[in-house]
CSV table of C-alpha atoms and ligand atoms in Angstrom, one decimal:
chain,number,residue,atom,x,y,z
A,1,MET,CA,-37.2,36.7,11.2
A,2,THR,CA,-38.9,38.1,7.9
A,3,THR,CA,-39.7,41.6,8.9
A,4,SER,CA,-38.2,44.4,10.6
A,5,LEU,CA,-40.1,46.6,12.7
A,6,SER,CA,-36.8,48.0,14.7
A,7,GLY,CA,-37.7,51.0,17.0
A,8,SER,CA,-41.2,51.0,16.4
A,9,LYS,CA,-43.8,51.7,19.1
A,10,LEU,CA,-47.0,49.9,18.6
A,11,VAL,CA,-50.5,50.0,20.9
A,12,LEU,CA,-52.1,46.7,20.2
A,13,GLY,CA,-55.9,46.4,20.7
A,14,VAL,CA,-57.0,43.5,21.5
A,15,SER,CA,-61.2,43.0,21.9
A,16,GLY,CA,-63.3,40.0,22.6
A,17,SER,CA,-63.0,37.5,19.6
A,18,ILE,CA,-62.2,34.1,19.8
A,19,ALA,CA,-59.4,35.1,17.4
A,20,ALA,CA,-58.0,37.0,20.9
A,21,TYR,CA,-55.7,34.1,21.6
A,22,LYS,CA,-53.9,34.7,18.1
A,23,ALA,CA,-52.6,37.8,19.7
A,24,ALA,CA,-50.1,36.1,22.3
A,25,GLU,CA,-48.3,35.0,18.7
A,26,LEU,CA,-48.6,38.7,16.9
A,27,VAL,CA,-47.2,40.2,20.8
A,28,ARG,CA,-44.2,37.5,20.2
A,29,LEU,CA,-43.8,38.1,16.4
A,30,LEU,CA,-43.6,42.1,16.9
A,31,LYS,CA,-41.4,41.8,19.8
A,32,LYS,CA,-39.1,39.7,18.0
A,33,ALA,CA,-39.4,41.9,15.1
A,34,GLY,CA,-38.1,44.4,17.6
A,35,ALA,CA,-41.2,46.7,18.4
A,36,GLU,CA,-42.1,47.8,21.5
A,37,VAL,CA,-45.6,46.6,22.3
A,38,GLN,CA,-47.7,48.1,24.5
A,39,VAL,CA,-51.0,45.6,24.8
A,40,ILE,CA,-54.7,47.1,25.3
A,41,MET,CA,-57.7,44.9,26.0
A,42,THR,CA,-61.3,45.0,26.5
A,43,ALA,CA,-62.6,43.5,29.5
A,44,ASP,CA,-64.6,40.8,27.1
A,45,ALA,CA,-61.1,39.9,25.3
A,46,GLU,CA,-60.2,39.2,28.7
A,47,ARG,CA,-62.6,36.0,28.7
A,48,PHE,CA,-60.7,34.5,25.9
A,49,ILE,CA,-57.1,35.7,26.7
A,50,PRO,CA,-55.2,36.4,30.4
A,51,ALA,CA,-53.7,39.7,30.1
A,52,LEU,CA,-51.1,38.3,32.2
A,53,THR,CA,-50.4,36.3,29.2
A,54,LEU,CA,-50.1,39.6,27.1
A,55,SER,CA,-48.3,41.9,29.5
A,56,THR,CA,-45.5,38.6,30.0
A,57,LEU,CA,-45.0,38.5,25.9
A,58,SER,CA,-45.1,42.3,25.3
A,59,GLY,CA,-43.0,43.0,28.6
A,60,LYS,CA,-45.7,45.8,29.6
A,61,ASN,CA,-48.4,45.6,31.9
A,62,THR,CA,-51.6,45.0,29.6
A,63,LEU,CA,-54.1,48.1,30.3
A,64,VAL,CA,-57.9,47.3,30.7
A,65,GLU,CA,-59.4,49.8,32.9
A,66,ILE,CA,-59.3,53.2,31.9
A,67,PHE,CA,-59.7,54.5,35.7
A,68,PRO,CA,-57.1,55.4,37.7
A,69,GLU,CA,-58.9,53.9,40.9
A,70,GLN,CA,-58.8,50.9,38.8
A,71,ALA,CA,-55.4,50.9,36.9
A,72,GLU,CA,-52.0,51.4,37.1
A,73,GLY,CA,-50.7,55.0,36.0
A,74,THR,CA,-52.4,58.6,35.7
A,75,TRP,CA,-55.6,59.7,34.5
A,76,THR,CA,-54.2,60.8,31.3
A,77,GLN,CA,-52.7,57.8,30.2
A,78,HIS,CA,-54.6,57.5,27.4
A,79,ILE,CA,-53.9,60.6,25.9
A,80,GLU,CA,-50.4,59.7,26.8
A,81,LEU,CA,-50.6,56.4,24.9
A,82,GLY,CA,-52.2,58.0,21.4
A,83,LEU,CA,-49.2,60.3,21.3
A,84,TRP,CA,-46.5,57.7,22.1
A,85,ALA,CA,-47.7,55.3,19.6
A,86,ASP,CA,-46.5,55.0,16.0
A,87,LEU,CA,-49.4,53.0,14.8
A,88,PHE,CA,-52.5,51.6,16.6
A,89,VAL,CA,-53.2,48.2,16.0
A,90,VAL,CA,-57.1,46.7,16.8
A,91,ALA,CA,-56.4,42.5,16.4
A,92,PRO,CA,-59.2,41.5,16.3
A,93,ALA,CA,-61.4,44.1,16.1
A,94,THR,CA,-64.9,42.6,16.9
A,95,ALA,CA,-68.3,44.5,15.4
A,96,GLN,CA,-68.6,45.8,18.5
A,97,THR,CA,-65.3,47.5,18.3
A,98,ILE,CA,-65.7,48.9,14.9
A,99,ALA,CA,-68.9,50.3,15.5
A,100,LYS,CA,-67.4,52.2,18.9
A,101,LEU,CA,-64.1,53.4,16.5
A,102,ALA,CA,-66.8,54.4,13.8
A,103,HIS,CA,-69.0,56.3,15.9
A,104,GLY,CA,-66.0,58.0,18.8
A,105,PHE,CA,-67.3,56.4,21.8
A,106,CYS,CA,-64.8,56.1,24.4
A,107,ASP,CA,-66.1,53.8,27.1
A,108,ASN,CA,-63.1,51.9,28.0
A,109,MET,CA,-59.3,51.8,27.9
A,110,LEU,CA,-59.4,50.6,23.9
A,111,THR,CA,-62.0,53.1,22.4
A,112,ALA,CA,-60.0,56.0,24.5
A,113,VAL,CA,-57.0,55.5,23.3
A,114,ALA,CA,-58.0,55.0,19.7
A,115,LEU,CA,-60.2,58.8,20.1
A,116,ALA,CA,-57.5,60.2,21.3
A,117,ALA,CA,-54.9,58.7,19.0
A,118,ARG,CA,-52.6,60.9,16.8
A,119,CYS,CA,-51.0,57.9,14.9
A,120,PRO,CA,-52.0,55.7,12.2
A,121,MET,CA,-54.6,53.2,12.8
A,122,LEU,CA,-54.9,49.8,11.3
A,123,VAL,CA,-58.1,47.7,12.0
A,124,CYS,CA,-57.9,43.7,11.7
A,125,PRO,CA,-61.8,43.0,11.8
A,126,ALA,CA,-62.6,39.2,13.0
A,127,MET,CA,-66.3,38.1,13.5
A,128,ASP,CA,-68.9,35.9,12.2
A,129,HIS,CA,-69.4,35.6,8.3
A,130,ASP,CA,-73.2,37.1,8.9
A,131,MET,CA,-72.2,39.8,11.7
A,132,TYR,CA,-69.5,40.8,9.0
A,133,VAL,CA,-71.5,41.4,6.1
A,134,HIS,CA,-74.4,42.7,7.8
A,135,PRO,CA,-75.0,46.6,6.1
A,136,ALA,CA,-74.3,48.0,9.7
A,137,THR,CA,-70.6,46.3,10.0
A,138,GLN,CA,-69.9,47.0,6.4
A,139,ALA,CA,-71.1,50.6,6.7
A,140,ASN,CA,-69.0,51.4,10.3
A,141,LEU,CA,-65.8,50.0,8.6
A,142,LYS,CA,-67.0,52.7,5.2
A,143,THR,CA,-66.4,55.2,8.2
A,144,LEU,CA,-63.4,54.1,9.5
A,145,ASP,CA,-61.8,54.0,6.0
A,146,ALA,CA,-63.4,57.4,5.3
A,147,HIS,CA,-61.4,58.6,8.7
A,148,GLY,CA,-58.5,57.4,7.2
A,149,TYR,CA,-58.2,54.0,9.2
A,150,HIS,CA,-56.2,51.0,7.5
A,151,ILE,CA,-58.3,48.0,7.2
A,152,LYS,CA,-56.9,44.4,7.1
A,153,PRO,CA,-59.9,42.3,6.2
A,154,PRO,CA,-60.5,39.1,7.1
A,155,GLU,CA,-60.2,35.5,5.7
A,156,HIS,CA,-62.5,33.4,4.3
A,157,GLY,CA,-62.6,29.8,5.8
A,158,GLU,CA,-63.9,27.9,9.1
A,159,LEU,CA,-65.6,30.2,11.7
A,160,ALA,CA,-66.0,29.5,15.6
A,161,SER,CA,-69.6,28.7,15.2
A,162,GLY,CA,-68.3,25.8,12.7
A,163,LEU,CA,-70.1,27.8,9.5
A,164,ILE,CA,-67.4,28.2,6.4
A,165,GLY,CA,-67.6,32.5,5.7
A,166,THR,CA,-65.6,35.5,5.5
A,167,GLY,CA,-64.4,36.7,9.2
A,168,ARG,CA,-61.4,35.1,10.2
A,169,LEU,CA,-58.6,37.0,11.5
A,170,PRO,CA,-55.4,36.4,9.5
A,171,ALA,CA,-52.6,34.8,10.3
A,172,PRO,CA,-50.1,36.9,13.0
A,173,THR,CA,-47.2,36.5,10.2
A,174,ALA,CA,-49.4,38.5,7.9
A,175,ILE,CA,-50.7,41.2,10.5
A,176,VAL,CA,-47.2,41.8,11.1
A,177,ASP,CA,-46.3,42.2,7.5
A,178,GLU,CA,-49.5,44.8,7.1
A,179,ILE,CA,-47.8,46.3,10.1
A,180,ALA,CA,-44.8,47.0,8.1
A,181,LYS,CA,-46.5,48.2,5.2
A,182,THR,CA,-48.4,50.2,7.1
A,183,ILE,CA,-45.4,52.1,8.9
A,184,ALA,CA,-43.3,52.2,6.0
A,185,LEU,CA,-46.3,54.0,4.1
A,186,GLN,CA,-46.3,56.7,7.0
A,187,GLN,CA,-42.3,57.2,6.6
A,188,SER,CA,-42.9,58.3,3.0
A,189,THR,CA,-42.9,61.9,1.8
A,190,ALA,CA,-43.5,64.1,-0.9
A,191,SER,CA,-39.7,64.2,-1.9
A,192,LEU,CA,-40.2,62.8,-5.6
A,193,GLN,CA,-42.7,65.2,-6.5
A,194,GLY,CA,-42.9,66.2,-10.2
A,195,GLN,CA,-40.4,63.5,-10.7
A,196,HIS,CA,-41.2,60.6,-14.0
A,197,VAL,CA,-40.2,57.3,-12.1
A,198,LEU,CA,-39.9,54.7,-14.4
A,199,VAL,CA,-40.1,50.9,-12.7
A,200,THR,CA,-39.8,47.6,-14.7
A,201,ALA,CA,-40.7,44.6,-12.6
A,202,GLY,CA,-41.7,40.7,-13.4
A,203,PRO,CA,-40.4,38.1,-15.3
A,204,THR,CA,-40.7,38.4,-18.9
A,205,GLN,CA,-41.8,35.0,-21.5
A,206,GLU,CA,-40.2,34.1,-24.3
A,207,SER,CA,-42.4,32.2,-26.8
A,208,LEU,CA,-41.6,28.8,-28.5
A,209,ASP,CA,-45.0,28.4,-30.4
A,210,PRO,CA,-48.8,29.5,-29.6
A,211,VAL,CA,-48.9,27.2,-26.2
A,212,ARG,CA,-44.8,27.5,-24.5
A,213,PHE,CA,-42.6,29.9,-23.3
A,214,ILE,CA,-39.3,30.5,-21.4
A,215,SER,CA,-39.3,32.3,-18.6
A,216,ASN,CA,-37.9,32.5,-14.8
A,217,HIS,CA,-39.7,32.8,-11.5
A,218,SER,CA,-39.8,36.3,-10.1
A,219,THR,CA,-43.0,37.5,-9.1
A,220,GLY,CA,-42.7,41.6,-9.4
A,221,THR,CA,-42.6,42.1,-5.8
A,222,MET,CA,-39.7,44.3,-5.3
A,223,GLY,CA,-40.7,46.4,-8.5
A,224,TYR,CA,-44.1,46.7,-7.2
A,225,ALA,CA,-42.5,47.8,-3.9
A,226,LEU,CA,-40.6,50.1,-5.4
A,227,ALA,CA,-43.4,51.3,-7.7
A,228,ALA,CA,-46.0,52.1,-4.9
A,229,ALA,CA,-43.3,53.5,-2.5
A,230,ALA,CA,-42.1,56.4,-5.5
A,231,GLN,CA,-45.9,57.0,-5.9
A,232,GLN,CA,-46.1,57.8,-2.0
A,233,ARG,CA,-43.6,60.3,-2.5
A,234,GLY,CA,-45.2,62.0,-4.6
A,235,ALA,CA,-43.4,60.7,-8.1
A,236,THR,CA,-45.5,60.2,-11.9
A,237,VAL,CA,-44.9,56.1,-12.0
A,238,THR,CA,-45.1,53.7,-14.7
A,239,LEU,CA,-44.6,50.8,-13.9
A,240,ILE,CA,-44.1,48.4,-17.5
A,241,SER,CA,-44.8,44.7,-15.9
A,242,GLY,CA,-44.0,41.0,-17.2
A,243,PRO,CA,-47.3,38.8,-16.3
A,244,THR,CA,-47.6,38.7,-12.4
A,245,ASP,CA,-50.6,37.8,-10.2
A,246,LEU,CA,-49.6,41.4,-8.2
A,247,GLU,CA,-52.5,44.1,-8.0
A,248,THR,CA,-51.3,47.8,-9.7
A,249,PRO,CA,-50.1,49.8,-6.5
A,250,ALA,CA,-52.6,52.8,-6.4
A,251,GLY,CA,-51.8,55.8,-8.5
A,252,VAL,CA,-49.4,53.8,-10.6
A,253,GLN,CA,-49.7,53.9,-14.4
A,254,ARG,CA,-49.3,50.0,-15.1
A,255,ILE,CA,-48.4,49.0,-19.0
A,256,ASP,CA,-48.4,44.8,-18.9
A,257,VAL,CA,-46.0,43.1,-21.6
A,258,LEU,CA,-44.7,39.9,-22.0
A,259,SER,CA,-41.4,39.9,-23.5
A,260,ALA,CA,-38.0,41.3,-23.5
A,261,ALA,CA,-39.0,42.8,-26.8
A,262,ASP,CA,-42.1,43.7,-25.7
A,263,MET,CA,-40.6,45.3,-22.4
A,264,ALA,CA,-37.7,47.1,-24.2
A,265,GLY,CA,-40.6,48.9,-26.7
A,266,ALA,CA,-42.3,50.0,-23.6
A,267,VAL,CA,-39.1,51.2,-22.2
A,268,ALA,CA,-37.8,53.4,-24.9
A,269,LYS,CA,-41.3,55.3,-24.6
A,270,HIS,CA,-40.8,56.3,-21.1
A,271,ASP,CA,-36.9,56.8,-21.8
A,272,ASP,CA,-37.1,60.2,-20.8
A,273,ALA,CA,-38.0,59.8,-17.3
A,274,HIS,CA,-36.3,61.4,-14.5
A,275,MET,CA,-35.5,57.9,-12.4
A,276,VAL,CA,-35.3,54.5,-14.2
A,277,ILE,CA,-35.4,51.2,-11.7
A,278,MET,CA,-35.0,47.9,-13.5
A,279,THR,CA,-36.0,45.1,-11.3
A,280,ALA,CA,-37.6,43.3,-14.2
A,281,ALA,CA,-35.7,39.8,-14.8
A,282,VAL,CA,-35.5,40.0,-18.5
A,283,ALA,CA,-34.5,37.1,-20.3
A,284,ASP,CA,-31.2,37.2,-21.6
A,285,TYR,CA,-32.2,34.9,-24.2
A,286,THR,CA,-35.5,34.3,-26.8
A,287,PRO,CA,-36.1,31.5,-29.1
A,288,ALA,CA,-34.5,32.6,-32.6
A,289,GLU,CA,-37.5,30.9,-34.3
A,290,LYS,CA,-41.5,31.2,-32.9
A,291,ALA,CA,-43.6,28.3,-34.2
A,292,GLN,CA,-46.7,29.6,-35.8
A,293,ARG,CA,-48.1,26.5,-34.9
A,294,LYS,CA,-47.8,24.1,-32.2
A,295,ILE,CA,-44.6,22.3,-32.0
A,296,LYS,CA,-45.4,18.4,-32.0
A,297,LYS,CA,-42.8,15.8,-30.5
A,298,GLY,CA,-40.8,13.7,-33.0
A,299,ALA,CA,-39.0,10.9,-32.5
A,300,GLY,CA,-35.7,12.1,-30.9
A,301,ASP,CA,-34.8,15.4,-29.2
A,302,LEU,CA,-35.2,18.4,-29.7
A,303,ASN,CA,-32.8,21.4,-30.1
A,304,LEU,CA,-33.7,25.0,-29.7
A,305,THR,CA,-31.4,28.2,-30.8
A,306,LEU,CA,-31.9,30.5,-28.6
A,307,THR,CA,-30.6,34.2,-29.5
A,308,ARG,CA,-29.5,37.2,-27.4
A,309,THR,CA,-32.1,39.9,-26.3
A,310,GLN,CA,-31.8,43.5,-26.2
A,311,ASP,CA,-30.1,44.6,-23.0
A,312,ILE,CA,-32.4,47.3,-22.3
A,313,LEU,CA,-30.8,49.0,-19.1
A,314,ALA,CA,-27.0,48.9,-21.0
A,315,GLY,CA,-29.3,50.7,-23.5
A,316,LEU,CA,-30.3,53.3,-21.3
A,317,GLY,CA,-27.0,53.3,-19.8
A,318,ALA,CA,-25.7,54.1,-23.3
A,319,ASN,CA,-27.7,56.9,-24.0
A,320,LYS,CA,-28.1,58.3,-20.5
A,321,LYS,CA,-30.4,61.5,-20.1
A,322,PRO,CA,-28.8,64.6,-18.4
A,323,GLY,CA,-29.2,64.5,-14.4
A,324,GLN,CA,-31.1,60.5,-15.1
A,325,VAL,CA,-30.5,58.0,-12.5
A,326,LEU,CA,-30.3,55.0,-13.8
A,327,VAL,CA,-31.0,51.9,-11.1
A,328,GLY,CA,-30.1,48.1,-12.3
A,329,PHE,CA,-30.6,45.1,-9.8
A,330,ALA,CA,-28.3,42.2,-9.9
A,331,LEU,CA,-29.2,38.4,-8.8
A,332,GLU,CA,-26.2,36.6,-8.3
A,333,THR,CA,-25.3,33.4,-7.0
A,334,ASP,CA,-21.8,33.7,-7.3
A,335,ASN,CA,-18.7,36.2,-7.2
A,336,LEU,CA,-21.8,38.3,-5.8
A,337,GLU,CA,-19.9,42.1,-5.2
A,338,GLU,CA,-17.2,41.6,-8.1
A,339,ASN,CA,-20.6,41.0,-10.3
A,340,ALA,CA,-22.3,43.6,-9.0
A,341,ARG,CA,-20.0,46.5,-9.4
A,342,ARG,CA,-19.0,44.9,-12.9
A,343,LYS,CA,-22.5,45.5,-14.1
A,344,LEU,CA,-22.8,49.0,-12.8
A,345,GLU,CA,-19.7,49.9,-14.8
A,346,LYS,CA,-20.7,48.2,-17.8
A,347,LYS,CA,-23.8,49.5,-17.9
A,348,ASN,CA,-23.2,53.2,-16.7
A,349,LEU,CA,-25.4,52.9,-14.2
A,350,ASP,CA,-25.7,55.0,-11.0
A,351,TRP,CA,-27.2,52.4,-8.7
A,352,ILE,CA,-27.1,48.6,-8.6
A,353,VAL,CA,-28.9,46.5,-6.2
A,354,LEU,CA,-27.3,43.7,-5.3
A,355,ASN,CA,-29.5,40.7,-4.1
A,356,SER,CA,-28.8,36.9,-4.0
A,357,PRO,CA,-31.2,33.6,-4.0
A,358,ASN,CA,-28.5,32.0,-1.7
A,359,ASN,CA,-30.4,32.7,1.6
A,360,ALA,CA,-33.6,31.9,2.7
A,361,GLY,CA,-35.9,34.9,2.2
A,362,GLU,CA,-34.1,36.6,-0.2
A,363,GLY,CA,-34.5,37.2,-4.1
A,364,PHE,CA,-37.3,35.5,-6.3
A,365,GLY,CA,-40.9,34.6,-4.6
A,366,THR,CA,-40.3,36.2,-1.2
A,367,THR,CA,-41.9,38.6,0.8
A,368,THR,CA,-38.7,39.9,2.2
A,369,ASN,CA,-35.2,41.0,0.7
A,370,ARG,CA,-31.9,41.8,1.9
A,371,VAL,CA,-30.0,44.0,-0.8
A,372,THR,CA,-26.6,45.7,-0.9
A,373,LEU,CA,-26.4,49.0,-2.9
A,374,PHE,CA,-23.6,50.1,-4.8
A,375,SER,CA,-23.1,53.6,-6.5
A,376,ALA,CA,-21.4,54.7,-9.2
A,377,THR,CA,-19.7,57.0,-6.9
A,378,GLY,CA,-18.1,54.1,-5.2
A,379,THR,CA,-20.2,54.0,-1.8
A,380,GLN,CA,-21.6,50.4,-0.7
A,381,LYS,CA,-24.5,49.7,2.0
A,382,SER,CA,-25.6,46.5,2.9
A,383,LEU,CA,-29.3,46.7,4.4
A,384,PRO,CA,-30.8,43.7,6.7
A,385,LEU,CA,-33.3,41.6,6.0
A,386,MET,CA,-36.5,43.3,5.7
A,387,ASP,CA,-40.0,43.5,4.1
A,388,LYS,CA,-39.9,44.1,0.3
A,389,ALA,CA,-41.9,47.4,1.5
A,390,GLN,CA,-39.6,48.4,3.8
A,391,VAL,CA,-36.6,47.6,1.6
A,392,ALA,CA,-38.3,49.8,-1.1
A,393,VAL,CA,-38.2,52.8,1.0
A,394,ALA,CA,-34.8,52.4,2.3
A,395,ILE,CA,-33.2,52.3,-1.6
A,396,LEU,CA,-35.4,55.2,-2.5
A,397,ASP,CA,-34.0,57.0,0.9
A,398,GLU,CA,-30.6,55.9,0.0
A,399,ILE,CA,-30.8,57.1,-3.5
A,400,GLU,CA,-32.3,60.3,-3.1
A,401,ALA,CA,-30.0,61.2,-0.3
A,402,SER,CA,-27.1,60.8,-2.5
A,403,THR,CA,-28.6,62.4,-5.5
A,404,LYS,CA,-30.3,65.8,-4.8
A,405,HIS,CA,-28.9,67.5,-6.9
A,406,SER,CA,-29.7,65.7,-10.0
A,407,LEU,CA,-33.7,65.0,-9.1
B,1,LIG,N1,-31.6,43.7,-18.0
B,1,LIG,C1,-32.2,44.5,-18.7
B,1,LIG,N2,-32.4,43.9,-20.2
B,1,LIG,C2,-31.8,42.6,-20.5
B,1,LIG,C3,-31.6,41.8,-19.0
B,1,LIG,C4,-31.4,42.3,-18.2
B,1,LIG,O1,-32.3,46.0,-19.0
B,1,LIG,N3,-32.1,42.0,-21.7
B,1,LIG,C5,-31.3,44.4,-16.7
B,1,LIG,C6,-32.4,43.8,-15.7
B,1,LIG,O2,-33.5,44.5,-15.5
B,1,LIG,C7,-31.6,44.3,-14.4
B,1,LIG,C8,-30.0,44.5,-15.0
B,1,LIG,O3,-30.3,44.7,-16.5
B,1,LIG,O4,-31.5,45.6,-13.8
B,1,LIG,C9,-29.7,42.6,-14.9
B,1,LIG,O5,-28.3,42.6,-15.4
B,1,LIG,P1,-28.0,41.2,-16.1
B,1,LIG,O6,-26.4,41.2,-16.6
B,1,LIG,O7,-28.8,41.3,-17.3
B,1,LIG,O8,-28.2,40.5,-15.3
B,1,LIG,P2,-28.4,38.7,-15.2
B,1,LIG,O9,-29.9,39.1,-16.9
B,1,LIG,O10,-28.4,38.2,-14.3
B,1,LIG,O11,-27.1,38.7,-16.3
B,1,LIG,P3,-26.0,37.4,-15.8
B,1,LIG,O12,-26.2,36.6,-16.8
B,1,LIG,O13,-24.8,37.7,-16.7
B,1,LIG,O14,-25.9,37.2,-14.6
């Protein structure tokens, strides 16, 4: 399992696109992730996939009709479902359903529940390229965006028509990840309002010469998720980032650096932050000499001398500001707990987050992580394997719950 949605109540609206067949896999993955799923289909969607398939996979009778003489349940079911759901996902969302949602039409069960829903909405458009790029559809999507709907854009690729273009429904796994992110976002509060949170993320690059460097496999995903989660709680967030392919989370101030020394310099300028979370995989060693010109190969081997870099976090720990919360990350392959606790103490941290690349779905380059938190006060908390956005929320929850007095 890649994502936990344990206890989440989801309404899945399926409209009439060929991509409706992907709804079966989506329901299966959502159930596997622990969600309760109520499927609602349009009559057109039933032409592509039988309601019975989705009822069997979801364990709930799929709803199509809105009127009680045709449907099971009561006349007010569309209102009740809108109140029940934590999230309403429309996947696939056709141009027609998007148009109806944008303009408040409610002539079928899907659109009626959507109009009555108090929960967040996630819309996953799927259609032919020309229908998607048409100004009418784009204007409707803009309207939904203005209404606060989350939109997962379609992908580029081969379409049912045989044409190549934008309009493909993303893979069910990608939609599950988007659902997890949207729910995590919803659960956030303004609990870090007025706080400055400094996050470091990604690898560092240590140059050997103008064309080569030593680095590691960190992608920065965990740090970016923490920066986004802290920003969503109202914090002023500074993200000091090594090279990554990630987009800067909305509202976050990002400072790009390359080497461990650059990162140390950037951190020093923000070392009075209320909370510092060091997720960066800072190089421990850097070439003793950086050649000004490209090193040319010789007849024999090349020996490199590496010197230790400055331990940024240990430096912050040694000069900890009153009330400041310092959080380190430990990526360990052996003696996991012992090494994590040793770093917690040695660097004078308040928290250390232990993770390990030993198991699938954990550590570098994954969208998920399983971590254990150790605090200076002796608490220990193991979290389940979750999407990194959810791990970030859980880490902040844990830290905030036990450090309320100092934050
Ligand atoms: N860190 C740092 N400066 C460094 C190296 C690491 O601030 N030069 C931070 C990392 O961002 C992380 C924590 O320290 O929060 C990791 O601790 P560390 O002991 O450096 O871990 P490793 O580099 O994995 O060390 P070891 O080889 O001892 O496992």
